[in-house]
Amino acid sequence: AVTARDPVLPHDGIVAFDATLVRLDGLRARLADGTVQFGGRMGLSGLTLADYDLTLTGHDLRLRYPEGLRSLVEAALTVQGPADAPVLGGSVLVRNAVWTPAFDGTTNVFGAATTTPLAAEAGPPVAGAASAPAATPALRFDVRLVAPSTFRIENDVARIVASADVTLRGTPEKPQVFGRADIERGEVRFEGRRYVVSRGSLDFTNPDRIQPFFDVEADTRVRVPGQTYRVTLRIAGTTERLQPEFTA
């Protein structure tokens, strides 16, 4: 058995070896500005890894994944399966998450580009052009993500707070999210007016990429001489094709 200790970083624990496995007992390390404790075993076949049966417990982890999302999480995860196709499972409690997509003249109210200029300039694909073969990733996800009133969308035109209960699947190269987020409160600026969100949801159902379907309703009041109108704005669709509707 080997006790791993470092005088600078707070790493410690026991790693035990024999001919068939490597066993981790209370091994702790710093990761993503937080702490992670490892346990379980890794099976050996000769001098190579054969399979995993590991647990990972993380506290105060600061993540920047997927792209555009910053979060602070607690994690209780497992890594199980053969060495060439392990599955990362378990659950993650999101203590704070902020999605801050950039907003400019080519984007809609949630900051997603409505066109892709570089793709448009590139023109149609050339017939017979070879494409690079996609590498088959080993690791796969099956992780539940719970955000109780801790998921926020913030940019120049939207500030929204939501609760989410979704599942992360897919691979590190092609993550997939399935589930739902319910908007609890927020505001949207549209054509110079501030609308207060009265209800809304984000449904994640696209198996090809992380692309939520928005269904948001927000209200504002418009005053004219002798009259006050309540204007309701409903926005529904994906970030690439949002359809606004007004009633008053």
PDB file of C-alpha atoms in Angstrom, residues 87-204:
ATOM      1  CA  VAL A  87     -19.783   5.472 -17.892  1.00  0.00           C
ATOM      2  CA  LEU A  88     -19.754   8.558 -15.669  1.00  0.00           C
ATOM      3  CA  GLY A  89     -22.954   8.391 -13.608  1.00  0.00           C
ATOM      4  CA  GLY A  90     -24.451   9.795 -10.432  1.00  0.00           C
ATOM      5  CA  SER A  91     -25.852  13.200  -9.560  1.00  0.00           C
ATOM      6  CA  VAL A  92     -24.786  16.829  -9.374  1.00  0.00           C
ATOM      7  CA  LEU A  93     -26.390  19.502  -7.197  1.00  0.00           C
ATOM      8  CA  VAL A  94     -25.969  22.919  -8.807  1.00  0.00           C
ATOM      9  CA  ARG A  95     -25.505  25.566  -6.141  1.00  0.00           C
ATOM     10  CA  ASN A  96     -25.106  28.360  -8.684  1.00  0.00           C
ATOM     11  CA  ALA A  97     -25.037  28.379 -12.486  1.00  0.00           C
ATOM     12  CA  VAL A  98     -24.934  31.303 -14.905  1.00  0.00           C
ATOM     13  CA  TRP A  99     -25.337  31.159 -18.670  1.00  0.00           C
ATOM     14  CA  THR A 100     -24.141  34.443 -20.193  1.00  0.00           C
ATOM     15  CA  PRO A 101     -24.378  34.262 -23.990  1.00  0.00           C
ATOM     16  CA  ALA A 102     -23.063  37.346 -25.770  1.00  0.00           C
ATOM     17  CA  PHE A 103     -25.510  39.744 -27.399  1.00  0.00           C
ATOM     18  CA  ASP A 104     -24.853  41.735 -30.563  1.00  0.00           C
ATOM     19  CA  GLY A 105     -26.707  42.856 -33.643  1.00  0.00           C
ATOM     20  CA  THR A 106     -26.784  39.348 -35.142  1.00  0.00           C
ATOM     21  CA  THR A 107     -28.402  37.667 -32.156  1.00  0.00           C
ATOM     22  CA  ASN A 108     -31.896  37.310 -30.799  1.00  0.00           C
ATOM     23  CA  VAL A 109     -33.158  38.059 -27.308  1.00  0.00           C
ATOM     24  CA  PHE A 110     -31.409  35.076 -25.747  1.00  0.00           C
ATOM     25  CA  GLY A 111     -28.083  35.777 -27.433  1.00  0.00           C
ATOM     26  CA  ALA A 112     -27.963  32.912 -29.935  1.00  0.00           C
ATOM     27  CA  ALA A 113     -26.835  33.772 -33.433  1.00  0.00           C
ATOM     28  CA  THR A 114     -29.604  33.612 -35.997  1.00  0.00           C
ATOM     29  CA  THR A 115     -27.084  33.125 -38.819  1.00  0.00           C
ATOM     30  CA  THR A 116     -23.595  31.720 -39.039  1.00  0.00           C
ATOM     31  CA  PRO A 117     -21.577  34.179 -41.162  1.00  0.00           C
ATOM     32  CA  LEU A 118     -18.541  31.940 -41.628  1.00  0.00           C
ATOM     33  CA  ALA A 119     -20.691  29.036 -42.752  1.00  0.00           C
ATOM     34  CA  ALA A 120     -22.562  31.312 -45.166  1.00  0.00           C
ATOM     35  CA  GLU A 121     -19.346  32.624 -46.662  1.00  0.00           C
ATOM     36  CA  ALA A 122     -17.896  29.147 -47.071  1.00  0.00           C
ATOM     37  CA  GLY A 123     -20.566  28.171 -49.613  1.00  0.00           C
ATOM     38  CA  PRO A 124     -21.856  24.673 -50.311  1.00  0.00           C
ATOM     39  CA  PRO A 125     -19.651  21.643 -49.591  1.00  0.00           C
ATOM     40  CA  VAL A 126     -17.377  20.520 -52.396  1.00  0.00           C
ATOM     41  CA  ALA A 127     -18.432  17.214 -53.930  1.00  0.00           C
ATOM     42  CA  GLY A 128     -16.058  14.409 -53.104  1.00  0.00           C
ATOM     43  CA  ALA A 129     -14.295  16.333 -50.336  1.00  0.00           C
ATOM     44  CA  ALA A 130     -13.013  13.989 -47.669  1.00  0.00           C
ATOM     45  CA  SER A 131     -14.130  14.489 -44.108  1.00  0.00           C
ATOM     46  CA  ALA A 132     -12.013  13.573 -41.132  1.00  0.00           C
ATOM     47  CA  PRO A 133     -13.245  10.418 -39.403  1.00  0.00           C
ATOM     48  CA  ALA A 134     -14.758  11.111 -36.007  1.00  0.00           C
ATOM     49  CA  ALA A 135     -12.948   9.474 -33.138  1.00  0.00           C
ATOM     50  CA  THR A 136     -15.143   7.286 -30.980  1.00  0.00           C
ATOM     51  CA  PRO A 137     -15.001   8.726 -27.466  1.00  0.00           C
ATOM     52  CA  ALA A 138     -14.614   6.238 -24.622  1.00  0.00           C
ATOM     53  CA  LEU A 139     -16.328   8.036 -21.759  1.00  0.00           C
ATOM     54  CA  ARG A 140     -20.104   8.399 -21.734  1.00  0.00           C
ATOM     55  CA  PHE A 141     -22.335  10.452 -19.421  1.00  0.00           C
ATOM     56  CA  ASP A 142     -25.400   9.467 -17.430  1.00  0.00           C
ATOM     57  CA  VAL A 143     -25.573  12.209 -14.799  1.00  0.00           C
ATOM     58  CA  ARG A 144     -28.596  13.866 -13.220  1.00  0.00           C
ATOM     59  CA  LEU A 145     -28.255  17.647 -12.757  1.00  0.00           C
ATOM     60  CA  VAL A 146     -30.528  19.376 -10.252  1.00  0.00           C
ATOM     61  CA  ALA A 147     -30.603  23.176  -9.908  1.00  0.00           C
ATOM     62  CA  PRO A 148     -33.171  24.325  -7.305  1.00  0.00           C
ATOM     63  CA  SER A 149     -33.732  28.002  -8.211  1.00  0.00           C
ATOM     64  CA  THR A 150     -30.014  28.310  -8.979  1.00  0.00           C
ATOM     65  CA  PHE A 151     -29.897  28.402 -12.796  1.00  0.00           C
ATOM     66  CA  ARG A 152     -29.666  31.896 -14.299  1.00  0.00           C
ATOM     67  CA  ILE A 153     -29.635  33.268 -17.830  1.00  0.00           C
ATOM     68  CA  GLU A 154     -28.040  36.707 -18.027  1.00  0.00           C
ATOM     69  CA  ASN A 155     -27.168  38.905 -20.989  1.00  0.00           C
ATOM     70  CA  ASP A 156     -27.917  42.402 -22.258  1.00  0.00           C
ATOM     71  CA  VAL A 157     -31.613  41.718 -22.799  1.00  0.00           C
ATOM     72  CA  ALA A 158     -32.607  38.872 -20.467  1.00  0.00           C
ATOM     73  CA  ARG A 159     -32.266  38.120 -16.771  1.00  0.00           C
ATOM     74  CA  ILE A 160     -34.001  34.903 -15.799  1.00  0.00           C
ATOM     75  CA  VAL A 161     -33.945  32.613 -12.748  1.00  0.00           C
ATOM     76  CA  ALA A 162     -35.034  28.999 -13.167  1.00  0.00           C
ATOM     77  CA  SER A 163     -35.108  25.602 -11.474  1.00  0.00           C
ATOM     78  CA  ALA A 164     -33.852  22.692 -13.547  1.00  0.00           C
ATOM     79  CA  ASP A 165     -33.909  18.912 -13.361  1.00  0.00           C
ATOM     80  CA  VAL A 166     -32.099  17.480 -16.374  1.00  0.00           C
ATOM     81  CA  THR A 167     -29.950  14.524 -17.356  1.00  0.00           C
ATOM     82  CA  LEU A 168     -26.540  14.876 -19.007  1.00  0.00           C
ATOM     83  CA  ARG A 169     -25.856  12.124 -21.545  1.00  0.00           C
ATOM     84  CA  GLY A 170     -23.656  11.707 -24.585  1.00  0.00           C
ATOM     85  CA  THR A 171     -19.886  12.165 -24.554  1.00  0.00           C
ATOM     86  CA  PRO A 172     -17.451  14.962 -23.650  1.00  0.00           C
ATOM     87  CA  GLU A 173     -17.185  15.815 -27.357  1.00  0.00           C
ATOM     88  CA  LYS A 174     -20.948  15.693 -27.932  1.00  0.00           C
ATOM     89  CA  PRO A 175     -22.848  16.267 -24.681  1.00  0.00           C
ATOM     90  CA  GLN A 176     -26.632  15.872 -24.656  1.00  0.00           C
ATOM     91  CA  VAL A 177     -29.096  17.321 -22.152  1.00  0.00           C
ATOM     92  CA  PHE A 178     -32.630  16.050 -21.625  1.00  0.00           C
ATOM     93  CA  GLY A 179     -35.199  17.390 -19.183  1.00  0.00           C
ATOM     94  CA  ARG A 180     -36.860  20.634 -18.209  1.00  0.00           C
ATOM     95  CA  ALA A 181     -36.186  23.959 -16.521  1.00  0.00           C
ATOM     96  CA  ASP A 182     -39.064  26.015 -15.119  1.00  0.00           C
ATOM     97  CA  ILE A 183     -38.598  29.781 -15.133  1.00  0.00           C
ATOM     98  CA  GLU A 184     -39.507  31.285 -11.772  1.00  0.00           C
ATOM     99  CA  ARG A 185     -38.891  34.958 -12.367  1.00  0.00           C
ATOM    100  CA  GLY A 186     -37.049  37.340 -14.601  1.00  0.00           C
ATOM    101  CA  GLU A 187     -37.280  40.121 -17.145  1.00  0.00           C
ATOM    102  CA  VAL A 188     -36.736  40.588 -20.872  1.00  0.00           C
ATOM    103  CA  ARG A 189     -36.023  43.811 -22.770  1.00  0.00           C
ATOM    104  CA  PHE A 190     -37.654  43.935 -26.190  1.00  0.00           C
ATOM    105  CA  GLU A 191     -37.734  46.953 -28.510  1.00  0.00           C
ATOM    106  CA  GLY A 192     -36.765  49.284 -25.687  1.00  0.00           C
ATOM    107  CA  ARG A 193     -39.360  48.052 -23.168  1.00  0.00           C
ATOM    108  CA  ARG A 194     -38.928  46.002 -20.022  1.00  0.00           C
ATOM    109  CA  TYR A 195     -41.183  42.953 -19.753  1.00  0.00           C
ATOM    110  CA  VAL A 196     -41.576  41.071 -16.468  1.00  0.00           C
ATOM    111  CA  VAL A 197     -41.684  37.297 -16.946  1.00  0.00           C
ATOM    112  CA  SER A 198     -44.923  35.772 -15.644  1.00  0.00           C
ATOM    113  CA  ARG A 199     -44.247  32.163 -16.627  1.00  0.00           C
ATOM    114  CA  GLY A 200     -41.909  30.144 -18.767  1.00  0.00           C
ATOM    115  CA  SER A 201     -40.040  26.918 -19.353  1.00  0.00           C
ATOM    116  CA  LEU A 202     -37.079  25.459 -21.215  1.00  0.00           C
ATOM    117  CA  ASP A 203     -37.447  21.920 -22.555  1.00  0.00           C
ATOM    118  CA  PHE A 204     -34.332  20.004 -23.570  1.00  0.00           C
TER     119      PHE A 204
END
